[in-house]
Short mmCIF file of C-alpha atoms and ligand atoms in Angstrom, two decimals:
data_model
loop_
_atom_site.label_atom_id
_atom_site.label_comp_id
_atom_site.label_asym_id
_atom_site.label_seq_id
_atom_site.Cartn_x
_atom_site.Cartn_y
_atom_site.Cartn_z
CA MET A 1 0.01 0.00 0.01
CA LYS A 2 1.22 3.54 -0.80
CA ILE A 3 0.28 6.27 1.62
CA LEU A 4 0.63 10.03 1.15
CA VAL A 5 1.10 11.90 4.49
CA ILE A 6 0.10 15.57 4.41
CA ASN A 7 0.95 18.13 6.99
CA ALA A 8 -0.78 21.40 5.86
CA GLY A 9 0.28 24.57 7.63
CA SER A 10 -1.05 28.10 7.06
CA SER A 11 1.50 28.76 4.34
CA SER A 12 3.07 25.36 3.77
CA ILE A 13 2.34 21.80 2.89
CA LYS A 14 4.85 19.06 4.14
CA TYR A 15 4.44 15.65 2.49
CA GLN A 16 5.82 12.19 2.39
CA LEU A 17 4.89 9.27 0.19
CA LEU A 18 5.53 5.92 1.85
CA ASP A 19 5.48 2.43 0.44
CA MET A 20 3.95 0.59 3.48
CA ASP A 21 4.85 -2.85 2.14
CA ASP A 22 8.32 -2.31 3.54
CA GLU A 23 7.68 1.08 5.28
CA SER A 24 10.13 2.75 3.07
CA LEU A 25 10.07 6.36 2.09
CA MET A 26 9.60 7.07 -1.59
CA ALA A 27 9.47 10.85 -1.71
CA SER A 28 9.21 13.75 0.61
CA GLY A 29 9.18 17.50 0.35
CA ILE A 30 7.73 20.84 1.42
CA VAL A 31 5.84 23.53 -0.37
CA GLU A 32 6.49 26.77 1.36
CA ARG A 33 5.45 30.45 1.35
CA ILE A 34 2.18 29.70 -0.20
CA GLY A 35 0.49 33.04 -1.06
CA GLU A 36 3.72 35.05 -1.00
CA ALA A 37 5.27 36.84 -4.00
CA GLN A 38 7.82 33.89 -4.38
CA GLY A 39 6.97 30.45 -3.25
CA GLU A 40 9.31 27.40 -3.12
CA LEU A 41 8.93 23.68 -3.35
CA SER A 42 11.81 21.44 -2.36
CA HIS A 43 11.27 17.76 -3.23
CA LYS A 44 13.36 14.64 -2.63
CA LYS A 45 12.90 11.45 -4.68
CA ILE A 46 14.33 8.45 -2.80
CA VAL A 47 15.31 5.44 -4.77
CA LYS A 48 17.19 2.54 -3.00
CA GLY A 49 18.20 5.02 -0.30
CA ASN A 50 19.66 7.55 -2.79
CA GLU A 51 18.14 11.03 -2.64
CA GLN A 52 17.59 13.28 -5.78
CA LYS A 53 16.69 16.73 -4.74
CA THR A 54 14.65 19.28 -6.80
CA VAL A 55 13.93 22.85 -5.80
CA ILE A 56 11.44 25.01 -7.69
CA GLU A 57 10.93 28.65 -6.98
CA LYS A 58 7.85 30.28 -8.25
CA LYS A 59 4.66 32.05 -7.01
CA ILE A 60 2.38 29.41 -5.40
CA GLY A 61 -0.99 31.27 -5.07
CA ASN A 62 -2.89 28.97 -2.70
CA HIS A 63 -2.92 25.48 -1.22
CA ARG A 64 -4.62 24.08 -4.30
CA GLU A 65 -1.77 25.23 -6.49
CA GLY A 66 0.68 23.91 -3.97
CA MET A 67 -0.96 20.48 -4.00
CA HIS A 68 -0.95 20.40 -7.74
CA LEU A 69 2.75 21.12 -7.72
CA LEU A 70 3.50 18.23 -5.32
CA ILE A 71 1.42 15.93 -7.47
CA ASP A 72 3.41 16.85 -10.53
CA MET A 73 6.61 16.22 -8.50
CA ILE A 74 5.61 12.69 -7.34
CA THR A 75 4.18 11.63 -10.67
CA SER A 76 6.41 13.24 -13.41
CA ALA A 77 9.03 11.17 -15.29
CA GLU A 78 12.00 13.10 -13.87
CA THR A 79 11.17 13.60 -10.20
CA GLY A 80 8.40 11.16 -9.68
CA VAL A 81 8.19 7.84 -8.04
CA ILE A 82 4.72 6.75 -9.15
CA ALA A 83 3.09 6.75 -12.66
CA SER A 84 -0.16 8.21 -11.51
CA THR A 85 -2.00 9.30 -8.23
CA ASP A 86 -4.29 6.17 -8.70
CA GLU A 87 -1.37 4.28 -7.05
CA ILE A 88 -2.01 6.06 -3.70
CA ASP A 89 -4.25 4.09 -1.53
CA ALA A 90 -4.97 6.58 1.17
CA ILE A 91 -3.96 10.01 2.40
CA GLY A 92 -3.16 10.58 6.08
CA HIS A 93 -3.49 14.18 7.37
CA ARG A 94 -1.85 15.58 10.43
CA VAL A 95 -4.48 17.45 12.42
CA VAL A 96 -3.31 19.34 15.41
CA GLN A 97 -6.25 19.66 17.60
CA GLY A 98 -8.89 16.87 18.01
CA GLY A 99 -10.15 18.15 21.34
CA GLU A 100 -12.20 15.58 23.24
CA LEU A 101 -14.03 14.52 20.02
CA PHE A 102 -11.21 12.22 18.71
CA ASN A 103 -9.27 9.62 20.60
CA SER A 104 -8.10 7.83 17.44
CA ALA A 105 -7.37 8.31 13.74
CA THR A 106 -10.53 8.76 11.86
CA LEU A 107 -11.84 8.39 8.24
CA ILE A 108 -12.69 11.84 7.11
CA ASP A 109 -16.29 12.65 6.06
CA LYS A 110 -18.43 15.80 6.33
CA SER A 111 -19.19 15.28 10.10
CA VAL A 112 -15.51 14.69 10.84
CA LYS A 113 -14.62 17.99 9.03
CA GLN A 114 -17.29 19.84 10.95
CA ALA A 115 -15.97 18.43 14.27
CA ILE A 116 -12.37 19.62 13.39
CA GLU A 117 -13.89 22.95 12.63
CA GLU A 118 -15.55 23.03 16.07
CA ASN A 119 -12.04 22.72 17.54
CA ASN A 120 -10.74 25.74 15.53
CA PRO A 121 -10.89 28.11 18.53
CA LEU A 122 -8.60 25.81 20.41
CA ALA A 123 -6.02 25.84 17.51
CA PRO A 124 -6.74 28.88 15.49
CA LEU A 125 -3.43 28.83 13.61
CA HIS A 126 -3.31 25.12 12.80
CA ASN A 127 -6.87 23.40 12.43
CA PRO A 128 -8.10 25.82 9.63
CA ALA A 129 -4.89 25.17 7.66
CA ASN A 130 -5.31 21.36 8.26
CA LEU A 131 -8.83 21.59 6.97
CA THR A 132 -7.65 23.43 3.89
CA GLY A 133 -5.15 20.57 3.20
CA ILE A 134 -8.05 18.08 3.55
CA ALA A 135 -10.35 20.11 1.18
CA VAL A 136 -7.64 20.33 -1.45
CA ALA A 137 -6.90 16.64 -1.18
CA GLU A 138 -10.49 15.63 -1.55
CA GLU A 139 -10.77 17.65 -4.68
CA LEU A 140 -7.47 16.58 -6.32
CA PHE A 141 -7.57 12.88 -5.27
CA PRO A 142 -11.21 11.96 -5.91
CA GLY A 143 -12.09 8.56 -4.57
CA THR A 144 -9.00 8.26 -2.37
CA PRO A 145 -9.81 7.84 1.37
CA ASN A 146 -8.62 10.63 3.63
CA VAL A 147 -7.77 9.90 7.26
CA ALA A 148 -7.29 12.52 10.04
CA VAL A 149 -4.49 11.61 12.57
CA PHE A 150 -4.67 14.02 15.57
CA ASP A 151 -1.66 15.37 17.66
CA THR A 152 -3.92 15.19 20.67
CA GLU A 153 -5.49 11.78 20.34
CA PHE A 154 -2.78 9.75 22.18
CA HIS A 155 -3.27 11.92 25.21
CA GLN A 156 -7.02 11.41 25.43
CA THR A 157 -6.45 8.54 27.95
CA MET A 158 -5.32 11.02 30.55
CA PRO A 159 -7.51 10.85 33.72
CA ALA A 160 -9.46 14.02 34.78
CA ARG A 161 -7.06 14.74 37.63
CA ALA A 162 -4.30 15.10 35.13
CA TYR A 163 -6.20 17.11 32.39
CA MET A 164 -8.22 19.41 34.59
CA TYR A 165 -7.04 22.90 35.58
CA ALA A 166 -8.11 24.34 38.89
CA LEU A 167 -10.21 27.09 37.34
CA PRO A 168 -13.95 27.76 37.54
CA TYR A 169 -15.43 24.44 36.35
CA GLU A 170 -17.65 26.29 33.75
CA PHE A 171 -14.46 27.25 31.74
CA TYR A 172 -14.09 23.60 31.05
CA GLU A 173 -17.70 23.03 30.12
CA ASP A 174 -18.16 26.21 28.14
CA LEU A 175 -14.77 26.91 26.68
CA LYS A 176 -13.19 23.46 26.72
CA VAL A 177 -10.34 24.70 28.80
CA ARG A 178 -8.25 21.66 29.80
CA ARG A 179 -4.92 20.00 29.09
CA TYR A 180 -4.88 18.30 25.68
CA GLY A 181 -1.21 17.72 25.09
CA PHE A 182 0.50 17.64 21.68
CA HIS A 183 3.23 15.63 19.80
CA GLY A 184 0.92 12.65 20.47
CA THR A 185 1.84 10.89 17.24
CA SER A 186 5.60 11.02 18.26
CA HIS A 187 4.94 9.89 21.94
CA LYS A 188 2.87 7.02 20.61
CA TYR A 189 5.60 5.95 18.14
CA VAL A 190 8.39 6.24 20.73
CA ALA A 191 6.51 4.45 23.50
CA LYS A 192 5.72 1.54 21.08
CA ASN A 193 9.24 1.32 19.73
CA VAL A 194 11.07 1.49 22.99
CA ALA A 195 8.88 -1.46 24.14
CA SER A 196 9.87 -3.48 21.06
CA ALA A 197 13.56 -2.44 21.34
CA MET A 198 13.33 -3.80 24.99
CA ASN A 199 11.55 -7.01 23.72
CA ARG A 200 8.62 -6.11 25.99
CA ASN A 201 4.90 -5.65 25.33
CA PRO A 202 3.90 -1.95 25.54
CA GLU A 203 1.12 -2.97 27.89
CA ASP A 204 3.66 -4.43 30.43
CA ILE A 205 5.87 -1.49 30.94
CA ASN A 206 5.83 2.17 31.97
CA VAL A 207 7.80 4.63 30.01
CA ILE A 208 8.55 8.37 30.09
CA THR A 209 8.84 9.64 26.50
CA ILE A 210 10.89 12.89 26.10
CA HIS A 211 10.32 14.73 22.79
CA LEU A 212 12.77 17.59 22.62
CA GLY A 213 12.80 19.48 19.30
CA ASN A 214 11.88 23.15 18.51
CA GLY A 215 8.88 22.43 20.62
CA GLY A 216 9.31 20.02 23.55
CA SER A 217 6.99 17.77 25.62
CA ILE A 218 7.26 14.94 27.99
CA THR A 219 4.76 12.16 28.51
CA ALA A 220 4.07 9.54 31.19
CA VAL A 221 2.97 6.36 29.43
CA LYS A 222 1.61 3.57 31.65
CA GLY A 223 1.13 0.24 29.95
CA GLY A 224 0.97 1.90 26.47
CA LYS A 225 -1.40 4.62 27.46
CA CYS A 226 -0.74 8.27 28.23
CA ILE A 227 -1.55 9.27 31.82
CA ASP A 228 -0.06 12.77 31.75
CA THR A 229 1.85 15.12 29.50
CA SER A 230 3.61 18.40 29.88
CA MET A 231 1.99 20.51 27.08
CA GLY A 232 -1.35 21.95 28.05
CA MET A 233 -4.42 23.45 26.42
CA THR A 234 -1.89 24.79 23.89
CA PRO A 235 1.74 23.86 23.07
CA LEU A 236 3.00 26.74 25.20
CA ALA A 237 3.07 24.79 28.45
CA GLY A 238 5.60 22.36 29.91
CA VAL A 239 9.46 22.76 29.43
CA MET A 240 10.97 25.80 27.98
CA MET A 241 11.41 25.62 24.17
CA GLY A 242 13.08 27.31 21.29
CA SER A 243 10.95 30.43 21.60
CA ARG A 244 8.17 29.36 23.94
CA CYS A 245 8.31 30.03 27.57
CA GLY A 246 6.93 26.72 28.96
CA ASP A 247 5.51 26.76 32.42
CA ILE A 248 5.52 30.12 34.10
CA ASP A 249 3.45 31.73 36.94
CA PRO A 250 0.17 32.50 35.19
CA ALA A 251 0.07 35.87 37.06
CA ILE A 252 3.02 36.97 34.95
CA SER A 253 0.78 37.56 31.75
CA GLY A 254 -1.33 40.16 33.40
CA TYR A 255 1.65 41.81 35.11
CA ILE A 256 3.56 42.19 31.86
CA ALA A 257 0.40 43.45 30.04
CA GLU A 258 -0.15 46.15 32.66
CA ALA A 259 3.51 47.13 33.23
CA LYS A 260 4.22 47.42 29.55
CA ASN A 261 0.79 48.61 28.48
CA ILE A 262 0.32 45.86 25.89
CA SER A 263 -2.55 43.69 24.96
CA ALA A 264 -3.11 40.15 25.78
CA ALA A 265 -2.50 39.19 22.26
CA GLU A 266 0.89 40.88 22.36
CA VAL A 267 1.82 39.12 25.72
CA ASP A 268 0.75 35.84 24.05
CA SER A 269 3.00 36.48 21.05
CA ILE A 270 5.92 37.34 23.34
CA LEU A 271 5.36 34.04 25.36
CA ASN A 272 5.24 32.00 22.14
CA LYS A 273 7.85 33.76 19.91
CA LYS A 274 10.24 35.77 22.08
CA SER A 275 10.72 33.53 25.17
CA GLY A 276 12.30 30.07 25.78
CA PHE A 277 15.94 29.81 24.64
CA LYS A 278 15.49 32.89 22.57
CA GLY A 279 14.26 34.92 25.42
CA ILE A 280 17.25 33.87 27.63
CA CYS A 281 20.12 34.08 25.27
CA GLY A 282 18.75 35.39 21.95
CA MET A 283 19.22 32.10 20.07
CA ASN A 284 16.69 29.36 19.53
CA ASP A 285 18.76 26.66 17.82
CA MET A 286 20.48 24.44 20.44
CA ARG A 287 23.55 23.93 18.12
CA ASP A 288 24.18 27.69 18.09
CA ILE A 289 23.55 27.88 21.83
CA HIS A 290 26.09 25.14 22.62
CA GLU A 291 28.71 26.82 20.33
CA SER A 292 28.05 30.13 22.07
CA ALA A 293 28.18 28.52 25.50
CA ALA A 294 31.48 26.89 24.71
CA GLY A 295 32.81 30.31 23.83
CA GLY A 296 31.96 31.62 27.30
CA ASN A 297 28.45 33.14 26.74
CA GLN A 298 26.90 32.90 30.20
CA ARG A 299 23.33 33.44 28.96
CA ALA A 300 23.81 30.48 26.52
CA ARG A 301 25.08 28.45 29.50
CA LEU A 302 22.03 29.49 31.57
CA ALA A 303 19.55 28.50 28.76
CA VAL A 304 21.11 24.93 28.64
CA ASP A 305 21.21 24.69 32.42
CA MET A 306 17.51 25.74 32.80
CA PHE A 307 16.42 23.48 30.05
CA CYS A 308 18.11 20.36 31.51
CA TYR A 309 16.80 21.24 34.94
CA GLN A 310 13.27 21.65 33.66
CA VAL A 311 13.28 18.40 31.76
CA LYS A 312 14.79 16.60 34.86
CA LYS A 313 11.90 17.95 37.06
CA TYR A 314 9.26 16.60 34.65
CA ILE A 315 11.04 13.16 34.70
CA GLY A 316 10.93 13.22 38.53
CA ALA A 317 7.21 14.14 38.53
CA TYR A 318 6.34 11.37 36.07
CA PHE A 319 8.33 8.86 38.18
CA ALA A 320 5.96 9.79 40.96
CA ALA A 321 2.85 9.65 38.67
CA LEU A 322 3.80 6.19 37.19
CA GLY A 323 4.97 4.57 40.36
CA THR A 324 7.52 2.36 38.54
CA VAL A 325 9.36 3.23 35.42
CA ASP A 326 10.94 0.76 33.07
CA ALA A 327 12.54 3.22 30.63
CA ILE A 328 12.92 6.82 29.62
CA ALA A 329 13.32 7.56 25.89
CA PHE A 330 14.70 10.65 24.16
CA THR A 331 13.57 11.70 20.79
CA ALA A 332 13.39 14.52 18.22
CA GLY A 333 16.09 17.11 17.15
CA ILE A 334 17.58 17.73 20.55
CA GLY A 335 16.66 14.41 22.16
CA GLU A 336 18.26 12.39 19.32
CA ASN A 337 21.30 14.65 18.60
CA ASP A 338 22.39 16.35 21.71
CA ASP A 339 24.55 14.27 24.06
CA ILE A 340 25.24 17.36 26.34
CA VAL A 341 21.49 17.80 27.06
CA ARG A 342 20.93 14.12 27.56
CA ALA A 343 23.84 13.97 30.04
CA GLY A 344 22.61 17.17 31.81
CA VAL A 345 19.04 15.76 32.16
CA CYS A 346 20.22 12.38 33.51
CA SER A 347 22.95 13.76 35.82
CA ASP A 348 22.47 12.93 39.54
CA MET A 349 19.49 10.69 38.92
CA GLU A 350 21.05 7.57 40.21
CA GLY A 351 18.56 7.71 43.11
CA LEU A 352 15.77 7.05 40.63
CA GLY A 353 17.74 4.28 38.95
CA LEU A 354 18.96 6.30 35.96
CA GLU A 355 22.56 5.63 35.06
CA LEU A 356 23.83 6.98 31.81
CA ASP A 357 26.52 5.08 29.98
CA ALA A 358 28.88 8.00 28.93
CA ALA A 359 30.43 6.11 26.12
CA ALA A 360 27.04 4.95 24.58
CA ASN A 361 25.65 8.57 24.87
CA ASP A 362 28.32 9.92 22.55
CA GLY A 363 27.17 12.33 19.93
CA ARG A 364 24.35 12.22 17.45
CA ILE A 365 22.28 8.99 17.50
CA SER A 366 20.40 8.17 14.38
CA HIS A 367 19.03 4.71 15.30
CA GLN A 368 17.43 3.13 18.29
CA LYS A 369 20.05 2.82 21.03
CA LYS A 370 20.30 2.07 24.71
CA ILE A 371 22.50 4.62 26.43
CA SER A 372 22.22 3.48 30.02
CA LYS A 373 24.63 1.20 31.82
CA ASP A 374 23.81 -2.51 31.64
CA GLY A 375 22.14 -3.87 34.76
CA GLY A 376 20.65 -0.42 35.68
CA LYS A 377 17.22 -0.34 37.21
CA VAL A 378 15.80 1.87 34.49
CA ASP A 379 16.73 1.89 30.78
CA ILE A 380 17.58 5.07 29.02
CA TRP A 381 17.04 5.04 25.24
CA VAL A 382 17.29 7.27 22.25
CA ILE A 383 14.40 6.36 19.80
CA PRO A 384 14.44 8.49 16.61
CA THR A 385 10.86 9.59 16.07
CA ASN A 386 9.02 9.13 12.80
CA GLU A 387 5.73 10.90 12.92
CA GLU A 388 4.91 10.46 9.30
CA LEU A 389 5.46 6.73 9.50
CA GLN A 390 3.10 6.58 12.51
CA ILE A 391 0.50 8.61 10.55
CA ALA A 392 0.83 6.24 7.68
CA GLN A 393 0.37 3.24 10.03
CA ASP A 394 -2.66 4.76 11.57
CA THR A 395 -4.05 5.62 8.16
CA ILE A 396 -3.69 1.97 7.03
CA ASP A 397 -5.41 0.74 10.16
CA VAL A 398 -8.31 3.09 9.62
CA VAL A 399 -8.70 2.11 5.95
CA ARG A 400 -8.50 -1.58 6.68
CA GLY A 401 -10.92 -1.09 9.58
CA ASN A 402 -8.54 -2.42 12.30
P1 ADP B 1 10.64 20.49 15.25
O1 ADP B 1 9.98 20.70 16.56
O2 ADP B 1 10.66 21.83 14.43
O3 ADP B 1 10.15 19.32 14.44
P2 ADP B 1 13.17 19.11 15.47
O4 ADP B 1 12.68 17.95 16.10
O5 ADP B 1 13.66 19.01 14.01
O6 ADP B 1 12.12 20.33 15.55
O7 ADP B 1 14.30 19.70 16.33
C1 ADP B 1 14.99 20.89 15.93
C2 ADP B 1 15.92 21.30 16.99
O8 ADP B 1 16.86 20.27 17.12
C3 ADP B 1 16.76 22.49 16.43
O9 ADP B 1 16.25 23.68 16.76
C4 ADP B 1 18.07 22.29 17.17
O10 ADP B 1 17.98 22.98 18.39
C5 ADP B 1 18.14 20.77 17.56
N1 ADP B 1 19.17 20.10 17.01
C6 ADP B 1 19.26 19.53 15.70
N2 ADP B 1 20.51 18.94 15.59
C7 ADP B 1 21.18 19.15 16.76
C8 ADP B 1 22.43 18.79 17.15
N3 ADP B 1 23.30 18.13 16.47
N4 ADP B 1 22.87 19.12 18.41
C9 ADP B 1 22.06 19.76 19.14
N5 ADP B 1 20.81 20.17 18.77
C10 ADP B 1 20.36 19.85 17.65
#
């Protein structure tokens, strides 16, 4: 089966075409700057592990034009990997916010689109863009099933004590204010794969999955099911991130708005775009931060120090929430590539049974690897995430009715 995975943003469409017979990637790419004067498509054709890259720069007026362009890319003689779109068995769409309406991937029909739309107020930047991607795919791939895979669905197993905020109860009832959590596709993939790497059933183990990329979130997974996660109603909560503040005293928002005479929307923008690593040291890429820290930049050092400490505290909290922990697993850009952060997070955690193997933790890790000492009480793993593969697997399950 061939599955096209679509991640439509407000001005971009990321895509991957996967051959699910052997779970291999056939093509991938991104259409960017849709609607701007100059758009760009960068496309990779992958044949037997070899990549052939094509970049096209031209005006891409809307998502429909963008989708046409990617169809041309995957089907043309030069850059393509299939003869016609008829070869695509189903399309899996990443949808950011499923709210309480979706706890699993779902075949898209009119009522599902309406339900996604109902969740627009909770993800005003993402859900409308995801819906545009779905509408364009329905138009350009007539007859091909479309499946929605939600960032939030894996977290729907959280108990009320973990997802409720201590606010007036009607805010939950009227405004749907609660913890939803994000990166669910990644946490699901990592929890499942760390279990298989350990030769254990996911149902039999408790795991803390640690997704540290531009955005970061940590999830407590008990017997394969999420019981708590660090992101909240929005992806702003939890550990500090590239440019997001993570958990702060909620009173700070009002204080800043008043002291600086700015609106709630401006405060929100500062917390999302000018905070986190960027707020502390002016940089949001961890590679630059390490380089600068090595050169003596104290703010860069502080950013790394704060980050490791915050991740460490979540791990401690989730040990308490889970009772027993069999493994913790790092993933995503920082989690997979950054041995300094992994070492910082795991330092002085012997009391909890975490003992990093310094030699195994060396450098960037691009495959599933255990990085704790043999015989330790709790395994430490690096499990490279693959959200698109998880979306494709979920899409197949839905189409087959599993
Ligand atoms: P996104 O959340 O955008 O999907 P990624 O998972 O791709 O993010 O992670 C991006 C981040 O990973 C970058 O901002 C960078 O900080 C970090 N990163 C990537 N490679 C390295 C590396 N070799 N060392 C440290 N950090 C890295």
